[in-house]
CSV table of C-alpha atoms in Angstrom, one decimal:
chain,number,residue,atom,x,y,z
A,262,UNK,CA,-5.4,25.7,-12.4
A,263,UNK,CA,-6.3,23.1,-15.1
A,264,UNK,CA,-4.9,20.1,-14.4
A,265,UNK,CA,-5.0,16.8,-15.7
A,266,UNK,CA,-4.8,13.5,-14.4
A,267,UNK,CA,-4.3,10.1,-16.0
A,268,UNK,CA,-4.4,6.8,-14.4
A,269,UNK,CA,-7.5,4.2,-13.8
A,270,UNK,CA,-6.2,2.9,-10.3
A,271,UNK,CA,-6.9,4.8,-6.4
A,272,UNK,CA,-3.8,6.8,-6.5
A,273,UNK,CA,-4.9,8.9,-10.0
A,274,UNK,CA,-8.4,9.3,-8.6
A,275,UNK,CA,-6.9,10.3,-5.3
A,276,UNK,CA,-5.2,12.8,-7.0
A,277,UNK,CA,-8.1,13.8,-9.0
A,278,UNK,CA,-10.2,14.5,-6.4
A,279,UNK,CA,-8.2,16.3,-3.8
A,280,UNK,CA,-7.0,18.7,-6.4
A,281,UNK,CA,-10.5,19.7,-7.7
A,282,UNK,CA,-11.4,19.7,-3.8
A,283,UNK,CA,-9.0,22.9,-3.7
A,284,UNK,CA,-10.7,24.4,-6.3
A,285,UNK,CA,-8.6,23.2,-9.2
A,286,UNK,CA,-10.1,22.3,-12.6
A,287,UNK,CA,-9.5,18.1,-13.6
A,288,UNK,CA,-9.8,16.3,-16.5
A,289,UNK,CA,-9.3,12.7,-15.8
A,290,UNK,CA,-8.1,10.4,-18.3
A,291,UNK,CA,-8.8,6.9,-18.2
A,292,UNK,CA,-8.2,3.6,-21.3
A,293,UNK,CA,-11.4,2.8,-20.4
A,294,UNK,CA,-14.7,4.9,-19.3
A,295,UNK,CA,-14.8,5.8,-15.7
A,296,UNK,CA,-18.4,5.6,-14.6
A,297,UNK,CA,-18.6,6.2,-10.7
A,298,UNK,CA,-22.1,6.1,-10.2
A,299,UNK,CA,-21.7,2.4,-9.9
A,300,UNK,CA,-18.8,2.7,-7.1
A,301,UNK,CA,-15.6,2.2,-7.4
A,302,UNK,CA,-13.9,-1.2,-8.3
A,303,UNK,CA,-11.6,-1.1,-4.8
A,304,UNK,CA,-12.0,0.3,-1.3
A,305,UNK,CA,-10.7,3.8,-0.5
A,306,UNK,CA,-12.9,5.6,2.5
A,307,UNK,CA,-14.0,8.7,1.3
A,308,UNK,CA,-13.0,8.8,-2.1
A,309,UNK,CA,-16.4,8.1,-4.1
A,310,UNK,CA,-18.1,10.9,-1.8
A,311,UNK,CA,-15.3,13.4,-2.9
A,312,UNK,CA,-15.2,12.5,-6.6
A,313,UNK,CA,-19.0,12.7,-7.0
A,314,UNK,CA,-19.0,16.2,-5.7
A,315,UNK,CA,-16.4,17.2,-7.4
A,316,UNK,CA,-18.1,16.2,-10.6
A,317,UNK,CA,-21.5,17.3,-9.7
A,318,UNK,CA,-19.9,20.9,-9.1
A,319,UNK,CA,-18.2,20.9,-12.5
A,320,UNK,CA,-14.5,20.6,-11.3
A,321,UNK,CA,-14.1,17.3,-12.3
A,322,UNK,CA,-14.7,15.7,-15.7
A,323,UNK,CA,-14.1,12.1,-16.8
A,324,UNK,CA,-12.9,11.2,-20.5
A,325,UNK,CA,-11.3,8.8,-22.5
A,326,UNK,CA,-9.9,11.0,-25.0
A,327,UNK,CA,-6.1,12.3,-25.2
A,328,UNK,CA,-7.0,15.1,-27.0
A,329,UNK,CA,-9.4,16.4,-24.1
A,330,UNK,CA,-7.6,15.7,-21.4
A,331,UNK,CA,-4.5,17.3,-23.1
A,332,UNK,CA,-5.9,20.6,-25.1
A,333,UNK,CA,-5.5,23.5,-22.6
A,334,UNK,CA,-3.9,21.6,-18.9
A,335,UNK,CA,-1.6,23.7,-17.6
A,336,UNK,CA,-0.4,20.8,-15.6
A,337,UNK,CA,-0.5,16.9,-17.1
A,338,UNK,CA,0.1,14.3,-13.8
A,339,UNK,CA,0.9,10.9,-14.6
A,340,UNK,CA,-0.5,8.2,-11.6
A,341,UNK,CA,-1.3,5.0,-14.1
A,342,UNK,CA,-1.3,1.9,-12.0
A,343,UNK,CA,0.8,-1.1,-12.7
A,344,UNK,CA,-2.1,-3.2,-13.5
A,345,UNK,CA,-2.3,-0.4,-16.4
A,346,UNK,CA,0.6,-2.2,-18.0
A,347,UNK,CA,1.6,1.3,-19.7
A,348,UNK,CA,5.2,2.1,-20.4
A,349,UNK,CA,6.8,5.3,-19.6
A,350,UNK,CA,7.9,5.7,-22.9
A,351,UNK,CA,4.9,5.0,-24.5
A,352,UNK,CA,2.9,7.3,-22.7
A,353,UNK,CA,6.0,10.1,-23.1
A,354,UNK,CA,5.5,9.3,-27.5
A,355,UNK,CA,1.4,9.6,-27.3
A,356,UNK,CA,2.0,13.3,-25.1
A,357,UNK,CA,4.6,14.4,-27.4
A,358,UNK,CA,2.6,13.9,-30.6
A,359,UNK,CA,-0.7,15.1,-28.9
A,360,UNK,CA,0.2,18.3,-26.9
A,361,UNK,CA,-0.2,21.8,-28.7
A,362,UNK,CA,0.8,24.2,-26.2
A,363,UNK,CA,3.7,23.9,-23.3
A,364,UNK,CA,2.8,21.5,-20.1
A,365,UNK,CA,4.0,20.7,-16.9
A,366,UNK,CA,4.4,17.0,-16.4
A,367,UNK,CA,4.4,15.3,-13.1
A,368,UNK,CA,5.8,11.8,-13.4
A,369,UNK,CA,4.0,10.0,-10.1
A,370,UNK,CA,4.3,6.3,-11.9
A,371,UNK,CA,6.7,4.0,-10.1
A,372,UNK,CA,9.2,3.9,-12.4
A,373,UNK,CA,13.0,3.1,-12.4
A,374,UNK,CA,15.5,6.1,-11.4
A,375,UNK,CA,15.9,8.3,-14.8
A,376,UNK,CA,12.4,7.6,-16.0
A,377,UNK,CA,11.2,11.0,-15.8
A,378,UNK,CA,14.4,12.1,-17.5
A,379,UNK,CA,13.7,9.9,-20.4
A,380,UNK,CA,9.8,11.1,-20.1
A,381,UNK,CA,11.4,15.0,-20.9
A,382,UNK,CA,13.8,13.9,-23.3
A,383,UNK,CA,10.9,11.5,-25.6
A,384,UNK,CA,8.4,14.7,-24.8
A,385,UNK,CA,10.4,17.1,-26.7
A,386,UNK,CA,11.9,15.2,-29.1
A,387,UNK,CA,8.2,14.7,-30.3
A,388,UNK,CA,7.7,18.5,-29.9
A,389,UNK,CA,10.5,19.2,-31.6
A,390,UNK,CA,9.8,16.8,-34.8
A,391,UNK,CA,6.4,18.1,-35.1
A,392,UNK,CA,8.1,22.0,-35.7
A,393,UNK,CA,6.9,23.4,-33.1
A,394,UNK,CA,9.0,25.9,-30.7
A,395,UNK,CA,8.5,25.3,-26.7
A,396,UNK,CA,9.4,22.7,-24.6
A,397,UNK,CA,8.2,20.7,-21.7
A,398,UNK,CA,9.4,20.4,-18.1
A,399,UNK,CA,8.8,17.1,-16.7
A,400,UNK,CA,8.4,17.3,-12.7
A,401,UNK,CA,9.3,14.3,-10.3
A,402,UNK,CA,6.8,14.1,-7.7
A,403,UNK,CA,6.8,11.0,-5.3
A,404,UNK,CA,4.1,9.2,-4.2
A,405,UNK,CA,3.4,8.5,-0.5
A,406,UNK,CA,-0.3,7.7,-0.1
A,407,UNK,CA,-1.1,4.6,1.9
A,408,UNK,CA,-4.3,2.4,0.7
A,409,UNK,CA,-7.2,3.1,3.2
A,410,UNK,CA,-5.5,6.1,4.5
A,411,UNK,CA,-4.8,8.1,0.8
A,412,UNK,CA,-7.5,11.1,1.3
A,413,UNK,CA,-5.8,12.0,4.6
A,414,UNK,CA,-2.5,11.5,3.5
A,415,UNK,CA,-3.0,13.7,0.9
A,416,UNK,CA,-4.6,16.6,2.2
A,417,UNK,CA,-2.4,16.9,5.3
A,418,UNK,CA,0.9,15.5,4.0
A,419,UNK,CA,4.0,15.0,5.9
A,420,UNK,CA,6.4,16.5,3.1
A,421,UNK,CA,5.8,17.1,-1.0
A,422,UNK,CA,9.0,16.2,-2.6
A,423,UNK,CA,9.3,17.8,-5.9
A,424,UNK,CA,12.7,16.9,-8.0
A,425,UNK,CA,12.7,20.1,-10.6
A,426,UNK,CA,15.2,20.6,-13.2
A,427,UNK,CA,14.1,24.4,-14.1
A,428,UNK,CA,12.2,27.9,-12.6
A,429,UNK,CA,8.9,27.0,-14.6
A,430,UNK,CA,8.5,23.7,-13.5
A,431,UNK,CA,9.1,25.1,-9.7
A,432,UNK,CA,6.7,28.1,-10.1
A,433,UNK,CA,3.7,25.8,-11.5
A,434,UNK,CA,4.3,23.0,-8.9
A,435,UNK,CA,4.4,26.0,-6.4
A,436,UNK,CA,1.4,27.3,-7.4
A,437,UNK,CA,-0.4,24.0,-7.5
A,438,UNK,CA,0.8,22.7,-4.1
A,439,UNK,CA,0.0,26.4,-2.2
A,440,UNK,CA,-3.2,24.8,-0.4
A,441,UNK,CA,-1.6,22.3,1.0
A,442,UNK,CA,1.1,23.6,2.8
A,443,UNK,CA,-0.6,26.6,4.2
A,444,UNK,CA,0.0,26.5,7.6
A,445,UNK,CA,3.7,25.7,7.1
A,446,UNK,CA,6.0,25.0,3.7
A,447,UNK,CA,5.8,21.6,3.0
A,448,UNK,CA,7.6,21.3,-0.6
A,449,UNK,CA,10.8,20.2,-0.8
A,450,UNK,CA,12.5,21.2,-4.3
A,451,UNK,CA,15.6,18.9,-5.2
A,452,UNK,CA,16.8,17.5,-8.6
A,453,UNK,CA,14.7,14.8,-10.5
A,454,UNK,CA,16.7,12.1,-9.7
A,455,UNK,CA,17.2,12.8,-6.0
A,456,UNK,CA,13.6,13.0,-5.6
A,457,UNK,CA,13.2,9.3,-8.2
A,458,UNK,CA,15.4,7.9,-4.9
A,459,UNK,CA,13.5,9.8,-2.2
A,460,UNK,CA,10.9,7.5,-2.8
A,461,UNK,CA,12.4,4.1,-2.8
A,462,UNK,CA,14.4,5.3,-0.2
A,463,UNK,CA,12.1,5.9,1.9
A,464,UNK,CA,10.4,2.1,1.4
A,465,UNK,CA,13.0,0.4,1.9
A,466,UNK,CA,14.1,2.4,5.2
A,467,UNK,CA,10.3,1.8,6.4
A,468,UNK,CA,10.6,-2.5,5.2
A,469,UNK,CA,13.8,-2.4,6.6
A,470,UNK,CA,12.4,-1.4,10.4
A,471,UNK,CA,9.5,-4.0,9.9
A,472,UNK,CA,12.0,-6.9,9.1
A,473,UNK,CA,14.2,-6.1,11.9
A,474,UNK,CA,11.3,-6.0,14.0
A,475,UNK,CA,10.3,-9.4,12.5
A,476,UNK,CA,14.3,-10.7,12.9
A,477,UNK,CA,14.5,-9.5,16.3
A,478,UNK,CA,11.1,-11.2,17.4
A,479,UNK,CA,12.7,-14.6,16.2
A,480,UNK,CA,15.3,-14.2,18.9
A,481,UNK,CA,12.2,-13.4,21.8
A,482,UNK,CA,10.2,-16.4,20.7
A,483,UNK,CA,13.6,-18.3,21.7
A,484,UNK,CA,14.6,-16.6,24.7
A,485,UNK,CA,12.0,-15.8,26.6
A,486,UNK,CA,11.3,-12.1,26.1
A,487,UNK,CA,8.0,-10.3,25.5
A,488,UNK,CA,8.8,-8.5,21.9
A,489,UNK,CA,5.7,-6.1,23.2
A,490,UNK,CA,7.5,-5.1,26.3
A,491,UNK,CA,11.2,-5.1,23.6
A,492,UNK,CA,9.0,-2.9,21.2
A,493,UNK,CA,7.9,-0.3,23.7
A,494,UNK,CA,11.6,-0.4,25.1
A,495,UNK,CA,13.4,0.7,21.6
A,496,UNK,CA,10.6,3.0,20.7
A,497,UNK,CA,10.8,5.2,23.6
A,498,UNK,CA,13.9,5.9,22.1
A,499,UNK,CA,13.3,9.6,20.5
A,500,UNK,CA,16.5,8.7,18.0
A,501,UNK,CA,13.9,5.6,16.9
A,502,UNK,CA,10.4,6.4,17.7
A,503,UNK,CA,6.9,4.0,17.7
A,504,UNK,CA,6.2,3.7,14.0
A,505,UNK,CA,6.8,1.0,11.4
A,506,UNK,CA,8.0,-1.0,14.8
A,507,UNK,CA,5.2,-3.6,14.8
A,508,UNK,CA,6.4,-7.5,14.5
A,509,UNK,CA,3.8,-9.2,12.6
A,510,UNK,CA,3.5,-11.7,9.6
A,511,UNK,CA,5.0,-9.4,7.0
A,512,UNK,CA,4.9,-6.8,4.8
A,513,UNK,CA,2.5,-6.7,1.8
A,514,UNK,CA,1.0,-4.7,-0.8
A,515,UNK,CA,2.4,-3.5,-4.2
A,516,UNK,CA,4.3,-0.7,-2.5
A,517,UNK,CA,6.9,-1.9,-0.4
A,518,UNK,CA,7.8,-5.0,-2.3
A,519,UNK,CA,8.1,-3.5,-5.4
A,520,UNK,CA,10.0,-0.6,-4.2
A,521,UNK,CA,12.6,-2.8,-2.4
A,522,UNK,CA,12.9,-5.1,-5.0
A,523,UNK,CA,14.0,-1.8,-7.7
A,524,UNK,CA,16.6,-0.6,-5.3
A,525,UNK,CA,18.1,-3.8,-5.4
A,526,UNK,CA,18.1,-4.1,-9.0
A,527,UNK,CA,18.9,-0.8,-9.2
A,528,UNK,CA,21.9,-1.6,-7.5
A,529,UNK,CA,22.8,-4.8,-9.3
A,530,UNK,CA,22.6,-2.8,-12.5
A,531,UNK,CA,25.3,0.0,-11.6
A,532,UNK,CA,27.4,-2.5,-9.3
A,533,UNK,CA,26.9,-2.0,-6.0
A,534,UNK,CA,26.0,-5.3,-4.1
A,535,UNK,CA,22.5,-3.9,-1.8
A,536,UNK,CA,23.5,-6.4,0.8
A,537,UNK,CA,21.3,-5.1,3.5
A,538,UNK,CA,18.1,-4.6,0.7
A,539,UNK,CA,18.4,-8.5,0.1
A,540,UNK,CA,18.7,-9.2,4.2
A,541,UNK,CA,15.4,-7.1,4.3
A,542,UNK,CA,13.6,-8.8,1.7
A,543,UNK,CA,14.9,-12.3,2.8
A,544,UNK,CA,13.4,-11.9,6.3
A,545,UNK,CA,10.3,-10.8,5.0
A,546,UNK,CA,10.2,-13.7,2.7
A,547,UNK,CA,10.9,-15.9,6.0
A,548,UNK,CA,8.5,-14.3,7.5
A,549,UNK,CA,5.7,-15.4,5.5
A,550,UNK,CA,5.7,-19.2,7.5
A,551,UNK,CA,5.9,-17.7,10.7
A,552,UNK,CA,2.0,-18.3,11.1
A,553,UNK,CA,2.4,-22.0,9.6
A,554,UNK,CA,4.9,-22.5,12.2
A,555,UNK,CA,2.6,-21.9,14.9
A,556,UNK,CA,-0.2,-24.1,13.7
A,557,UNK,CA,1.7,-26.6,13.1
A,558,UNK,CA,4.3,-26.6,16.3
A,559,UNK,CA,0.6,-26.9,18.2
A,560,UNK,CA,-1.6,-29.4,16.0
A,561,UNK,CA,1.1,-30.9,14.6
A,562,UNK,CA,0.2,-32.6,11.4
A,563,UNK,CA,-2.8,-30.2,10.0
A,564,UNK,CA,-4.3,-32.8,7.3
A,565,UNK,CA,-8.3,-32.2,7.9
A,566,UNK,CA,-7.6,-29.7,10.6
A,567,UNK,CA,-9.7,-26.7,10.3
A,568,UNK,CA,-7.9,-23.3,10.5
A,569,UNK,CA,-10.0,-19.8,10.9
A,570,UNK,CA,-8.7,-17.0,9.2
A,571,UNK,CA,-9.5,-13.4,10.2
A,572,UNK,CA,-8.4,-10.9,7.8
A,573,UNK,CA,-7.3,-11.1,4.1
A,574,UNK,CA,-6.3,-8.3,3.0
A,575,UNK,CA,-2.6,-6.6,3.4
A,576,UNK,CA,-3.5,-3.7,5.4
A,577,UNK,CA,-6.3,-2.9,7.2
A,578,UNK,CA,-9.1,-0.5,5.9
A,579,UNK,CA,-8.4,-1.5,2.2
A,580,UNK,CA,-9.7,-4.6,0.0
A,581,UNK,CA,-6.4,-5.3,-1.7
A,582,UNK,CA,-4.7,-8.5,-1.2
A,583,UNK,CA,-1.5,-7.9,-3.6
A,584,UNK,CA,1.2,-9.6,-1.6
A,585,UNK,CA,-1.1,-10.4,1.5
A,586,UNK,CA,0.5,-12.7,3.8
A,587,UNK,CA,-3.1,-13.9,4.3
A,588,UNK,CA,-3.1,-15.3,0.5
A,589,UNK,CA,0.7,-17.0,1.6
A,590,UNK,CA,-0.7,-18.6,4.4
A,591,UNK,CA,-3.9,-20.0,2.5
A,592,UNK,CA,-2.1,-21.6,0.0
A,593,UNK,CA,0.3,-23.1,2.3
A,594,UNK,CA,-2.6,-24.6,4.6
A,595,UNK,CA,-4.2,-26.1,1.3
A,596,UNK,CA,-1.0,-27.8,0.4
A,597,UNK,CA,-1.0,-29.4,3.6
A,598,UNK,CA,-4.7,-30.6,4.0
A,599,UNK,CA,-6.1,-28.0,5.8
A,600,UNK,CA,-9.5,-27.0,5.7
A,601,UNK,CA,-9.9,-23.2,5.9
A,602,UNK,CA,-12.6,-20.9,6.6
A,603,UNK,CA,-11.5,-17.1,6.0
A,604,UNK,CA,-13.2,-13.9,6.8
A,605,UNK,CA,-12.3,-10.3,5.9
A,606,UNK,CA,-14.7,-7.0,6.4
A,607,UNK,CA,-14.0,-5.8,2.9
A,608,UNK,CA,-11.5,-8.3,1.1
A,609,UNK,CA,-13.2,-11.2,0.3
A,610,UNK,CA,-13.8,-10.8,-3.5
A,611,UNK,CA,-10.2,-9.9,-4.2
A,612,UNK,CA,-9.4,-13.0,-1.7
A,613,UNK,CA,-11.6,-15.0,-4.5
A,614,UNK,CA,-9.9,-13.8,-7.5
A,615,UNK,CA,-6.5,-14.1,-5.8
A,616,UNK,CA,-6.6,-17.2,-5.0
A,617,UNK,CA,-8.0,-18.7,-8.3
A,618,UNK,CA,-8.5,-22.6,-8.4
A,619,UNK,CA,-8.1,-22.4,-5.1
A,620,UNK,CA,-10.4,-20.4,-3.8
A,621,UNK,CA,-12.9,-23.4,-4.4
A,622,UNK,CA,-11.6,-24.9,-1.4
A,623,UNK,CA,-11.8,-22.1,1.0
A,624,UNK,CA,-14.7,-21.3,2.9
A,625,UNK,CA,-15.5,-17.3,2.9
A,626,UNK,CA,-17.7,-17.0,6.2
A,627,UNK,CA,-20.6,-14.4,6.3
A,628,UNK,CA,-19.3,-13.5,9.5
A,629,UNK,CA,-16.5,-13.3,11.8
A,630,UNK,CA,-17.6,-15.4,13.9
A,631,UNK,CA,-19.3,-17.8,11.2
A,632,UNK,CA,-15.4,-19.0,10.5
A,633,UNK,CA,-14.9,-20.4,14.0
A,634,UNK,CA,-16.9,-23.4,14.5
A,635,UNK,CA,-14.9,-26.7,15.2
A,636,UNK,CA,-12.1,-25.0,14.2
A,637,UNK,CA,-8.8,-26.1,15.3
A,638,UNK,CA,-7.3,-22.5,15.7
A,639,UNK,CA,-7.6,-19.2,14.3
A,640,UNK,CA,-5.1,-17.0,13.1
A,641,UNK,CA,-5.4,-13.0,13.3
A,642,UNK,CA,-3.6,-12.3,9.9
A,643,UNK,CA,-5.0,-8.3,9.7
A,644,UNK,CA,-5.8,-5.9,12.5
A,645,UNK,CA,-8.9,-4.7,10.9
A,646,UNK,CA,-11.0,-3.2,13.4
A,647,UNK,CA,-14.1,-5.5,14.0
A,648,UNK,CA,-11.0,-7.8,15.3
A,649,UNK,CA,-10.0,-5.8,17.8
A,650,UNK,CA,-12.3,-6.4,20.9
A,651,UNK,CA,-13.9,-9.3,20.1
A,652,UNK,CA,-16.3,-11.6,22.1
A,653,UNK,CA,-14.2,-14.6,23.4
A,654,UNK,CA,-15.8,-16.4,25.5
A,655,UNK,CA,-18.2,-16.6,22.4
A,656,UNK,CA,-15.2,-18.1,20.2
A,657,UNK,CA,-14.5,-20.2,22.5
A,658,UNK,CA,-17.4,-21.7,22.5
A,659,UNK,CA,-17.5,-21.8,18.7
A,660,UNK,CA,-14.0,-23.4,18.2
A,661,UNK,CA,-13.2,-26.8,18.7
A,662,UNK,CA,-9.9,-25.9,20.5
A,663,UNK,CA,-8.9,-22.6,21.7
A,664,UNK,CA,-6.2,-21.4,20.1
A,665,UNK,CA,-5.6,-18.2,18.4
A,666,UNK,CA,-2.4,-17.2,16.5
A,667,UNK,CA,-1.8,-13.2,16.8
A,668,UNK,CA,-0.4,-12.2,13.9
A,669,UNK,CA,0.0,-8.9,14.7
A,670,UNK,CA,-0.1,-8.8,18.5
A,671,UNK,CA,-3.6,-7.5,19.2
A,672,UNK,CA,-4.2,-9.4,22.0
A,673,UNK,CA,-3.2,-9.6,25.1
A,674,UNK,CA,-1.7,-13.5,25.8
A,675,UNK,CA,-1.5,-13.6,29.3
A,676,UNK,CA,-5.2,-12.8,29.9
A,677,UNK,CA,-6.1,-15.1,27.1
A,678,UNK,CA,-4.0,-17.5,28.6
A,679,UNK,CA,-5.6,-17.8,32.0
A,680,UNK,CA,-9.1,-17.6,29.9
A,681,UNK,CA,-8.3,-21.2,28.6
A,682,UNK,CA,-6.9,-20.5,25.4
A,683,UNK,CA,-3.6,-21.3,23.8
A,684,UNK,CA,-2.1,-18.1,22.3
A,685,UNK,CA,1.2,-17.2,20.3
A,686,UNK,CA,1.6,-14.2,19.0
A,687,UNK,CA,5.1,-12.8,17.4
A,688,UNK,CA,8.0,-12.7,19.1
A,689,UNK,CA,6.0,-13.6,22.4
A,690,UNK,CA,7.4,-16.6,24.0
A,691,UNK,CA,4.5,-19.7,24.7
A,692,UNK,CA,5.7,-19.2,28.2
């Protein structure tokens, strides 16, 4: 099929390059040129590989030009990025006084519930002032690709949610999904707005199990319980299950923030009070001093103490730091005199930019374990996997008191304890 994509950020090039990895045709559309032969400006395993084979075997071309990337697609998908800054409507206008032949449009921005509705209606309203005859169907197609993990969770995805409002539309997208749900029928046709809530739905139901994680883990810190040994008791559960039931310093990111935060005004806007939305993004909120708390119930004041920080971006296998709890707890260490030495495998230039001013008065080790000397404590903020096993009778040697704080319950506290150090972790009680 010819398909085209438009969008600058890793979700559009995501889509660009496992649709011409199935043999598709793309033309991707970028504002500005997309030249790949320098790498990509962010981190997603895999992806510069796949797009420069793609384009070396002709099923993939790059262009800045509406008029290319919209003369003969059968099938337009809109991924822009938020740091695009592009309105729905605006890009609906540019389509409707551009396109020459009928189009399937796949609305993938995150948008507010009725956007691609208003996409159709602008689309053909265009069409239709112009004098000429068809009309477009405008497809609602979720997105559900985690950063560091996209390639994978595109290729083999759990569901494809597809909210269609006619037979075209549901033949082309059809058609276009077929490779990936060989093996078994992954699409799931619905209408467009049931499939607009699918995916804030399904955010907030995956931030909602992380903050009760987080709210239950207060109570074990207080009470004496092991949230490790709670975790693998609710989990084992099959009405539960394991996943999104890690306590930790927070969620982060674009996604799940920005998801939760339209359902709830979503919800203000037609009246209904999302009471349990707000809880959720309250404790998350809370959450974000839960690491300050730790230093500080240890060293007490921390004016001139040195804190190590490993990990700095949200998520592990990705440089973004949008949202990072990392970048929370840096700020809040500067603005009490700490000094802080930081250290992330892939983050550290985002970290910089971030962090602005500030980042003048963080230290960004070379190495892991160039963060630790005479430091006062280190804080595991991102389970990345060079911070998995590391060498600690080396860090303890390095650091001027041995202490870590395990935000995110890597480690195992009772063996770190009788090794010397001083451990908290979430939800794990000092004793």
């Amino acid at each position: 099929m010819k398909v085209s994509v438009a969008g600058a950020g890793y979700a559009a090039l995501v889509n660009s390059a496992c649709f011409a990895e199935m043999g598709n045709l793309i033309t991707h559309f970028s504002f500005e040129p997309m030249d790949i032969s320098g790498g990509l400006p962010f981190y997603e395993p895999g992806l510069l590989g796949m797009l420069e084979s793609n384009a070396k075997a002709g099923r993939l071309l790059f262009t800045t030009d509406a008029d290319v990337a919209l003369a003969d697609a059968d099938i337009l998908i809109l991924a822009f990025s938020e740091k695009e800054k592009v309105s729905a409507a605006d890009i609906a206008t540019t389509i409707g006084r551009t396109i020459t032949r009928p189009v399937v449009i796949v609305n993938r921005l995150a948008c507010q519930i009725g956007t691609t509705e208003e996409i159709c209606r602008i689309v053909n309203h265009e069409v239709a002032e112009r004098g000429l005859s068809f009309e477009v169907d405008v497809v609602a197609n979720p997105e559900f690709l985690k950063e560091g993990m996209a390639i994978e969770d595109f290729m083999r995805p759990d569901r494809i949610v597809l909210g269609v409002a006619g037979h075209n539309a549901r033949a082309a997208m059809s058609e276009l999904f077929k490779p990936f749900s060989r093996q078994h029928d992954r699409l799931m046709f619905m209408g467009i707005r049931d499939a607009e809530l699918a995916r804030y739905a399904t955010s907030a139901m995956l931030a909602t199990r992380v903050s009760l994680m987080n709210e239950i883990s207060a109570l074990a810190e207080t009470c004496g319980a092991d949230m490790e040994n709670v975790r693998r008791g609710i989990g084992s559960d099959q009405r539960i299950g394991y996943a999104y039931l890690y306590p930790g310093v927070g969620y982060g990111g674009v996604g799940l923030p920005r998801d939760v935060s339209t359902l709830i005004e979503a919800g203000q806007q037609a009246g209904v009070d999302m009471v349990l939305l707000s809880a959720v993004a309250e404790r998350n909120r809370r959450q974000g001093d839960w690491a300050l708390k730790q230093l500080s119930r240890e060293l007490g004041n921390l004016e001139g103490r040195k804190i190590a920080i490993w990990g700095l971006a949200f998520r592990p296998e990705t440089d973004d730091v949008a949202a990072s709890p990392s970048i929370v707890l840096i700020r809040q260490l500067l603005a009490a005199g700490a000094v802080v030495s930081a250290y992330d495998p892939l983050a550290m230039t985002n970290a910089r930019l971030e962090l602005g001013d500030d980042a003048e008065r963080v230290v960004f080790a070379g190495h892991q374990y160039d963060a630790l000397p005479d430091a006062d404590a280190l804080v595991l903020m991102t389970e990345c996997k060079p911070f998995r096993q590391p060498d600690f009778n080396a860090m303890a040697k390095l650091m001027k008191r041995a202490f870590i704080v395990d935000g995110r319950n890597q480690y195992d506290g009772e063996s770190l304890q009788r090794g010397g150090f001083i451990y908290r972790g979430v939800g794990r009680s000092p004793e």
